[in-house]
PDB file of C-alpha atoms in Angstrom:
ATOM      1  CA  MET A   1       9.616  12.569  10.213  1.00 76.00           C
ATOM      2  CA  GLU A   2       6.345  13.022   8.380  1.00 81.00           C
ATOM      3  CA  LEU A   3       4.115   9.952   8.154  1.00 82.00           C
ATOM      4  CA  LEU A   4       3.165   9.483   4.454  1.00 83.00           C
ATOM      5  CA  ALA A   5       1.317   6.173   4.433  1.00 78.00           C
ATOM      6  CA  GLN A   6       0.451   3.120   6.447  1.00 73.00           C
ATOM      7  CA  GLY A   7       0.231  -0.437   5.183  1.00 72.00           C
ATOM      8  CA  ARG A   8      -0.645  -3.755   6.720  1.00 70.00           C
ATOM      9  CA  ASP A   9       2.627  -3.980   8.529  1.00 71.00           C
ATOM     10  CA  CYS A  10       4.711  -0.929   7.547  1.00 80.00           C
ATOM     11  CA  ASP A  11       4.579   2.838   8.100  1.00 82.00           C
ATOM     12  CA  VAL A  12       6.264   5.080   5.475  1.00 88.00           C
ATOM     13  CA  TYR A  13       7.964   8.282   6.623  1.00 87.00           C
ATOM     14  CA  ASP A  14       9.386  11.168   4.557  1.00 83.00           C
ATOM     15  CA  LEU A  15      12.969  11.747   5.612  1.00 85.00           C
ATOM     16  CA  GLY A  16      13.024  15.155   3.815  1.00 85.00           C
ATOM     17  CA  ASP A  17      16.008  14.435   1.660  1.00 89.00           C
ATOM     18  CA  GLY A  18      14.403  12.722  -1.318  1.00 91.00           C
ATOM     19  CA  THR A  19      14.164   9.393   0.526  1.00 91.00           C
ATOM     20  CA  VAL A  20      11.531   7.582   2.585  1.00 89.00           C
ATOM     21  CA  LEU A  21      11.860   5.229   5.530  1.00 85.00           C
ATOM     22  CA  ARG A  22       9.672   2.161   5.399  1.00 88.00           C
ATOM     23  CA  ARG A  23       9.427   0.834   8.988  1.00 85.00           C
ATOM     24  CA  SER A  24       7.941  -2.565   9.943  1.00 82.00           C
ATOM     25  CA  ARG A  25       5.680  -2.272  13.035  1.00 84.00           C
ATOM     26  CA  SER A  26       6.235  -5.997  13.732  1.00 79.00           C
ATOM     27  CA  LYS A  27      10.030  -5.572  13.339  1.00 75.00           C
ATOM     28  CA  HIS A  28       9.959  -7.765  10.323  1.00 78.00           C
ATOM     29  CA  ASP A  29      13.289  -8.031   8.507  1.00 85.00           C
ATOM     30  CA  GLN A  30      12.945  -6.299   5.069  1.00 88.00           C
ATOM     31  CA  ALA A  31      16.172  -7.696   3.713  1.00 93.00           C
ATOM     32  CA  PHE A  32      14.176  -9.943   1.339  1.00 95.00           C
ATOM     33  CA  GLU A  33      12.314  -7.009  -0.220  1.00 94.00           C
ATOM     34  CA  ALA A  34      15.497  -4.955  -0.539  1.00 95.00           C
ATOM     35  CA  ARG A  35      17.074  -7.857  -2.432  1.00 96.00           C
ATOM     36  CA  VAL A  36      14.062  -8.138  -4.700  1.00 97.00           C
ATOM     37  CA  LEU A  37      14.070  -4.417  -5.429  1.00 97.00           C
ATOM     38  CA  ALA A  38      17.729  -4.454  -6.270  1.00 96.00           C
ATOM     39  CA  HIS A  39      17.274  -7.456  -8.575  1.00 97.00           C
ATOM     40  CA  VAL A  40      14.311  -5.985 -10.402  1.00 97.00           C
ATOM     41  CA  ALA A  41      15.949  -2.578 -10.776  1.00 97.00           C
ATOM     42  CA  ALA A  42      19.013  -4.194 -12.314  1.00 97.00           C
ATOM     43  CA  ALA A  43      16.704  -5.829 -14.911  1.00 97.00           C
ATOM     44  CA  GLY A  44      15.391  -2.370 -15.853  1.00 96.00           C
ATOM     45  CA  PHE A  45      11.933  -2.655 -14.279  1.00 98.00           C
ATOM     46  CA  PRO A  46      10.649   0.594 -12.675  1.00 98.00           C
ATOM     47  CA  VAL A  47      11.015   0.422  -8.896  1.00 98.00           C
ATOM     48  CA  PRO A  48      12.198   2.794  -6.185  1.00 96.00           C
ATOM     49  CA  ALA A  49      15.997   2.732  -5.603  1.00 95.00           C
ATOM     50  CA  VAL A  50      17.100   1.069  -2.407  1.00 94.00           C
ATOM     51  CA  HIS A  51      19.558   3.088  -0.233  1.00 93.00           C
ATOM     52  CA  GLU A  52      20.071   1.035   2.970  1.00 91.00           C
ATOM     53  CA  LEU A  53      18.687  -1.258   5.635  1.00 88.00           C
ATOM     54  CA  ARG A  54      18.713  -0.129   9.258  1.00 88.00           C
ATOM     55  CA  ALA A  55      17.801  -1.450  12.644  1.00 83.00           C
ATOM     56  CA  GLY A  56      18.477  -5.058  11.760  1.00 82.00           C
ATOM     57  CA  GLY A  57      16.291  -4.909   8.716  1.00 83.00           C
ATOM     58  CA  ARG A  58      13.309  -3.327  10.435  1.00 84.00           C
ATOM     59  CA  ASP A  59      13.850  -0.032   8.501  1.00 87.00           C
ATOM     60  CA  LEU A  60      14.269   0.217   4.755  1.00 91.00           C
ATOM     61  CA  VAL A  61      15.415   3.493   3.280  1.00 93.00           C
ATOM     62  CA  MET A  62      14.616   4.040  -0.368  1.00 92.00           C
ATOM     63  CA  GLU A  63      13.904   6.674  -3.017  1.00 94.00           C
ATOM     64  CA  LYS A  64      10.863   8.812  -2.551  1.00 93.00           C
ATOM     65  CA  VAL A  65       8.677   8.497  -5.690  1.00 94.00           C
ATOM     66  CA  GLN A  66       6.490  11.554  -6.435  1.00 94.00           C
ATOM     67  CA  GLY A  67       3.000  11.134  -7.807  1.00 95.00           C
ATOM     68  CA  PRO A  68      -0.403   9.653  -7.058  1.00 94.00           C
ATOM     69  CA  THR A  69      -1.157   5.956  -6.885  1.00 93.00           C
ATOM     70  CA  MET A  70      -3.071   4.519  -9.810  1.00 94.00           C
ATOM     71  CA  LEU A  71      -6.122   4.185  -7.566  1.00 91.00           C
ATOM     72  CA  GLU A  72      -5.942   7.844  -6.671  1.00 91.00           C
ATOM     73  CA  ALA A  73      -5.675   8.760 -10.325  1.00 94.00           C
ATOM     74  CA  ILE A  74      -8.722   6.621 -11.099  1.00 91.00           C
ATOM     75  CA  GLU A  75     -10.671   8.369  -8.296  1.00 87.00           C
ATOM     76  CA  ARG A  76      -9.786  11.802  -9.763  1.00 92.00           C
ATOM     77  CA  ARG A  77     -10.524  10.917 -13.432  1.00 93.00           C
ATOM     78  CA  PRO A  78     -12.643   7.755 -13.521  1.00 90.00           C
ATOM     79  CA  TRP A  79     -13.386   8.217 -17.208  1.00 93.00           C
ATOM     80  CA  LYS A  80      -9.727   7.176 -17.852  1.00 96.00           C
ATOM     81  CA  VAL A  81     -10.121   3.898 -15.981  1.00 95.00           C
ATOM     82  CA  ALA A  82      -9.676   1.705 -19.068  1.00 97.00           C
ATOM     83  CA  ALA A  83      -6.369   3.377 -19.942  1.00 98.00           C
ATOM     84  CA  HIS A  84      -5.183   2.644 -16.375  1.00 97.00           C
ATOM     85  CA  GLY A  85      -6.272  -0.969 -16.730  1.00 97.00           C
ATOM     86  CA  ARG A  86      -4.241  -1.329 -19.907  1.00 98.00           C
ATOM     87  CA  LEU A  87      -1.228   0.236 -18.267  1.00 98.00           C
ATOM     88  CA  LEU A  88      -1.496  -2.177 -15.386  1.00 98.00           C
ATOM     89  CA  GLY A  89      -1.669  -5.040 -17.837  1.00 98.00           C
ATOM     90  CA  ASP A  90       1.398  -3.755 -19.640  1.00 98.00           C
ATOM     91  CA  LEU A  91       3.314  -3.692 -16.375  1.00 98.00           C
ATOM     92  CA  HIS A  92       2.357  -7.322 -15.726  1.00 98.00           C
ATOM     93  CA  ARG A  93       3.498  -8.385 -19.194  1.00 98.00           C
ATOM     94  CA  ARG A  94       6.728  -6.492 -18.873  1.00 98.00           C
ATOM     95  CA  LEU A  95       7.465  -8.030 -15.473  1.00 98.00           C
ATOM     96  CA  HIS A  96       6.637 -11.502 -16.688  1.00 98.00           C
ATOM     97  CA  GLU A  97       9.261 -11.332 -19.440  1.00 98.00           C
ATOM     98  CA  LEU A  98      11.799 -11.718 -16.636  1.00 98.00           C
ATOM     99  CA  PRO A  99      12.726 -15.142 -15.214  1.00 97.00           C
ATOM    100  CA  GLY A 100      12.299 -15.591 -11.530  1.00 97.00           C
ATOM    101  CA  PRO A 101      15.539 -16.260  -9.672  1.00 97.00           C
ATOM    102  CA  ASP A 102      15.827 -19.544  -7.794  1.00 96.00           C
ATOM    103  CA  TRP A 103      15.979 -17.766  -4.394  1.00 97.00           C
ATOM    104  CA  LEU A 104      12.439 -16.508  -4.647  1.00 98.00           C
ATOM    105  CA  PRO A 105       9.512 -18.581  -3.037  1.00 97.00           C
ATOM    106  CA  ALA A 106       7.961 -20.768  -5.701  1.00 96.00           C
ATOM    107  CA  VAL A 107       4.362 -20.992  -6.860  1.00 95.00           C
ATOM    108  CA  PRO A 108       3.922 -24.227  -8.849  1.00 93.00           C
ATOM    109  CA  GLY A 109       3.458 -24.107 -12.595  1.00 94.00           C
ATOM    110  CA  GLY A 110       5.924 -21.551 -13.858  1.00 94.00           C
ATOM    111  CA  ASP A 111       9.200 -19.789 -13.640  1.00 96.00           C
ATOM    112  CA  ARG A 112       8.370 -16.090 -14.229  1.00 98.00           C
ATOM    113  CA  LEU A 113       9.137 -13.232 -11.851  1.00 98.00           C
ATOM    114  CA  CYS A 114       5.824 -12.400 -10.107  1.00 98.00           C
ATOM    115  CA  HIS A 115       4.970  -9.463  -7.853  1.00 98.00           C
ATOM    116  CA  PHE A 116       1.858 -11.206  -6.548  1.00 96.00           C
ATOM    117  CA  ASP A 117       0.255  -7.965  -5.350  1.00 94.00           C
ATOM    118  CA  LEU A 118       0.445  -5.791  -8.511  1.00 96.00           C
ATOM    119  CA  HIS A 119      -2.752  -3.784  -8.401  1.00 94.00           C
ATOM    120  CA  PRO A 120      -3.596   0.008  -8.605  1.00 93.00           C
ATOM    121  CA  LEU A 121      -2.588   0.728  -4.997  1.00 90.00           C
ATOM    122  CA  ASN A 122       0.921  -0.484  -5.669  1.00 93.00           C
ATOM    123  CA  VAL A 123       1.576   1.598  -8.776  1.00 96.00           C
ATOM    124  CA  ILE A 124       2.775   5.171  -8.372  1.00 96.00           C
ATOM    125  CA  LEU A 125       2.228   7.301 -11.449  1.00 98.00           C
ATOM    126  CA  ALA A 126       5.464   9.368 -11.355  1.00 97.00           C
ATOM    127  CA  PRO A 127       6.226  12.144 -13.882  1.00 95.00           C
ATOM    128  CA  ASP A 128       8.641   9.869 -15.792  1.00 95.00           C
ATOM    129  CA  GLY A 129       6.339   6.879 -15.810  1.00 97.00           C
ATOM    130  CA  PRO A 130       4.801   4.272 -13.505  1.00 98.00           C
ATOM    131  CA  VAL A 131       6.759   2.817 -10.543  1.00 98.00           C
ATOM    132  CA  VAL A 132       5.832  -0.387  -8.777  1.00 98.00           C
ATOM    133  CA  ILE A 133       6.133  -0.615  -5.012  1.00 94.00           C
ATOM    134  CA  ASP A 134       5.497  -3.179  -2.197  1.00 92.00           C
ATOM    135  CA  TRP A 135       7.370  -6.365  -3.307  1.00 95.00           C
ATOM    136  CA  THR A 136       6.822  -8.291  -0.092  1.00 91.00           C
ATOM    137  CA  ASN A 137       4.931 -11.123  -1.898  1.00 94.00           C
ATOM    138  CA  ALA A 138       7.405 -11.489  -4.814  1.00 97.00           C
ATOM    139  CA  CYS A 139       7.743 -15.018  -6.029  1.00 97.00           C
ATOM    140  CA  ARG A 140       8.674 -17.322  -8.914  1.00 98.00           C
ATOM    141  CA  GLY A 141       5.749 -18.850 -10.732  1.00 97.00           C
ATOM    142  CA  PRO A 142       3.286 -18.732 -13.627  1.00 97.00           C
ATOM    143  CA  ALA A 143       2.462 -15.328 -15.056  1.00 98.00           C
ATOM    144  CA  GLY A 144      -1.200 -16.301 -15.124  1.00 97.00           C
ATOM    145  CA  ALA A 145      -1.260 -16.794 -11.370  1.00 97.00           C
ATOM    146  CA  ASP A 146       0.163 -13.280 -10.890  1.00 98.00           C
ATOM    147  CA  VAL A 147      -2.500 -11.758 -13.154  1.00 98.00           C
ATOM    148  CA  GLY A 148      -5.182 -13.930 -11.631  1.00 96.00           C
ATOM    149  CA  ARG A 149      -4.362 -12.739  -8.130  1.00 95.00           C
ATOM    150  CA  ALA A 150      -4.596  -9.083  -9.206  1.00 95.00           C
ATOM    151  CA  TRP A 151      -7.849  -9.937 -10.946  1.00 95.00           C
ATOM    152  CA  ALA A 152      -9.249 -11.545  -7.780  1.00 93.00           C
ATOM    153  CA  LEU A 153      -8.049  -8.672  -5.510  1.00 91.00           C
ATOM    154  CA  MET A 154      -9.581  -6.019  -7.726  1.00 90.00           C
ATOM    155  CA  ALA A 155     -12.843  -8.006  -8.070  1.00 88.00           C
ATOM    156  CA  GLY A 156     -13.180  -8.605  -4.288  1.00 84.00           C
ATOM    157  CA  ALA A 157     -11.382  -5.828  -2.546  1.00 75.00           C
ATOM    158  CA  GLU A 158     -13.275  -3.374  -0.240  1.00 68.00           C
ATOM    159  CA  GLY A 159     -10.449  -0.979   0.326  1.00 57.00           C
ATOM    160  CA  PRO A 160     -10.742   2.801   0.829  1.00 50.00           C
ATOM    161  CA  VAL A 161     -12.469   4.636  -2.035  1.00 47.00           C
ATOM    162  CA  GLY A 162     -13.525   8.231  -2.112  1.00 44.00           C
ATOM    163  CA  PHE A 163     -17.264   9.071  -1.967  1.00 38.00           C
ATOM    164  CA  PRO A 164     -17.769  10.163  -5.613  1.00 42.00           C
ATOM    165  CA  LEU A 165     -16.304   6.907  -6.905  1.00 47.00           C
ATOM    166  CA  ARG A 166     -18.419   4.823  -4.560  1.00 47.00           C
ATOM    167  CA  LEU A 167     -21.536   5.892  -6.509  1.00 42.00           C
ATOM    168  CA  VAL A 168     -20.319   4.209  -9.661  1.00 47.00           C
ATOM    169  CA  LEU A 169     -17.866   1.710  -8.208  1.00 75.00           C
ATOM    170  CA  ASP A 170     -19.170  -1.482  -9.775  1.00 80.00           C
ATOM    171  CA  PRO A 171     -19.106  -0.318 -13.386  1.00 85.00           C
ATOM    172  CA  ILE A 172     -15.802   1.387 -13.005  1.00 88.00           C
ATOM    173  CA  ARG A 173     -14.395  -1.757 -11.352  1.00 88.00           C
ATOM    174  CA  ARG A 174     -15.611  -3.834 -14.322  1.00 90.00           C
ATOM    175  CA  ARG A 175     -14.071  -1.573 -16.872  1.00 93.00           C
ATOM    176  CA  LEU A 176     -10.778  -1.561 -14.996  1.00 94.00           C
ATOM    177  CA  ILE A 177     -10.703  -5.352 -14.664  1.00 94.00           C
ATOM    178  CA  ASP A 178     -11.717  -6.041 -18.307  1.00 96.00           C
ATOM    179  CA  ALA A 179      -9.102  -3.653 -19.663  1.00 97.00           C
ATOM    180  CA  PHE A 180      -6.421  -5.127 -17.404  1.00 97.00           C
ATOM    181  CA  VAL A 181      -7.176  -8.809 -17.971  1.00 97.00           C
ATOM    182  CA  ASP A 182      -7.528  -8.420 -21.728  1.00 97.00           C
ATOM    183  CA  ARG A 183      -4.101  -6.722 -21.913  1.00 98.00           C
ATOM    184  CA  ALA A 184      -2.305  -8.972 -19.420  1.00 98.00           C
ATOM    185  CA  GLY A 185      -3.591 -12.216 -20.883  1.00 96.00           C
ATOM    186  CA  ARG A 186      -7.123 -13.420 -20.082  1.00 96.00           C
ATOM    187  CA  GLU A 187      -6.818 -17.101 -20.971  1.00 95.00           C
ATOM    188  CA  GLU A 188      -3.694 -17.785 -19.001  1.00 96.00           C
ATOM    189  CA  ALA A 189      -5.061 -15.775 -16.043  1.00 96.00           C
ATOM    190  CA  ARG A 190      -8.298 -17.734 -16.155  1.00 95.00           C
ATOM    191  CA  GLU A 191      -6.357 -21.024 -16.243  1.00 95.00           C
ATOM    192  CA  HIS A 192      -4.579 -20.117 -13.007  1.00 95.00           C
ATOM    193  CA  LEU A 193      -7.482 -18.236 -11.359  1.00 95.00           C
ATOM    194  CA  GLY A 194      -8.490 -21.032  -9.001  1.00 94.00           C
ATOM    195  CA  LEU A 195      -4.892 -21.346  -7.744  1.00 94.00           C
ATOM    196  CA  ALA A 196      -4.562 -17.557  -7.377  1.00 94.00           C
ATOM    197  CA  VAL A 197      -7.743 -17.348  -5.331  1.00 94.00           C
ATOM    198  CA  GLU A 198      -6.760 -20.287  -3.179  1.00 94.00           C
ATOM    199  CA  LEU A 199      -3.476 -18.611  -2.266  1.00 92.00           C
ATOM    200  CA  THR A 200      -5.181 -15.253  -1.759  1.00 91.00           C
ATOM    201  CA  LEU A 201      -7.665 -16.792   0.628  1.00 91.00           C
ATOM    202  CA  LEU A 202      -4.832 -17.619   2.982  1.00 90.00           C
ATOM    203  CA  ASP A 203      -4.142 -13.964   3.609  1.00 86.00           C
ATOM    204  CA  PRO A 204      -5.460 -13.136   7.158  1.00 83.00           C
ATOM    205  CA  ASN A 205      -5.945  -9.495   6.174  1.00 79.00           C
ATOM    206  CA  ILE A 206      -8.721 -10.299   3.645  1.00 83.00           C
ATOM    207  CA  GLY A 207     -12.224 -10.168   5.064  1.00 85.00           C
ATOM    208  CA  GLU A 208     -14.980 -12.719   4.674  1.00 89.00           C
ATOM    209  CA  ARG A 209     -17.050 -10.687   2.162  1.00 87.00           C
ATOM    210  CA  GLU A 210     -13.937 -10.200   0.085  1.00 86.00           C
ATOM    211  CA  LYS A 211     -13.211 -13.914   0.227  1.00 88.00           C
ATOM    212  CA  ALA A 212     -16.756 -14.708  -0.835  1.00 90.00           C
ATOM    213  CA  SER A 213     -16.445 -12.341  -3.803  1.00 89.00           C
ATOM    214  CA  MET A 214     -13.191 -14.004  -4.876  1.00 90.00           C
ATOM    215  CA  ARG A 215     -14.654 -17.445  -4.609  1.00 92.00           C
ATOM    216  CA  ALA A 216     -17.640 -16.352  -6.669  1.00 92.00           C
ATOM    217  CA  LEU A 217     -15.315 -14.959  -9.396  1.00 91.00           C
ATOM    218  CA  ALA A 218     -13.355 -18.185  -9.615  1.00 92.00           C
ATOM    219  CA  ALA A 219     -16.522 -20.230  -9.831  1.00 93.00           C
ATOM    220  CA  ALA A 220     -18.037 -17.947 -12.469  1.00 92.00           C
ATOM    221  CA  GLU A 221     -14.903 -18.384 -14.591  1.00 91.00           C
ATOM    222  CA  GLY A 222     -15.063 -22.174 -14.275  1.00 88.00           C
ATOM    223  CA  ARG A 223     -12.043 -22.387 -11.921  1.00 84.00           C
ATOM    224  CA  PRO A 224     -13.504 -22.863  -8.463  1.00 81.00           C
ATOM    225  CA  ALA A 225     -11.130 -22.429  -5.513  1.00 75.00           C
ATOM    226  CA  ASP A 226     -10.929 -25.089  -2.804  1.00 68.00           C
TER     227      ASP A 226
END
């Protein structure tokens, strides 16, 4: 099997038959994500098709989606960053039209279906349109908290970025965020930004400099996080 990608807990392998295997290194049961993907797909939202769970849920086999991530597309053509921000905002708005089922974990203050990690690394730009991946954090809550979390992650993240983009990272980041937040709903996101940042700060994978940037964003928007 060819290793295609590595995430915080999962490795993704190409099975060579139009599917990929997503394997949890910690042997985490992926039944929850498989259920979310099936539910969202049935509602008509663009996600990879689920084929099967294996190894007691450690392995999830699903459709292989061809195309770059949105972040990769921004790196290649940074002058199109605002269009990508608007597309990301449209995906949030479309998702938040769906009610969150009762079996999802709840974030207080709303009843919308939330991805809670919907940023450019988790959007694949397939030939037929964008596809959203990595639903591990899916929950039921306010749309503004979902948008606010993506806002905070994009503002504070220090993830892998190619050298050319590093030279102009800050202005490109600002254009991406402004286009995204304006399209997704700035006022509601701002209202829930403090909560979104508080929840994000609980993530052990986020570094101290990233946390400081997120706290600064919440404070600047008048919604300081505890």
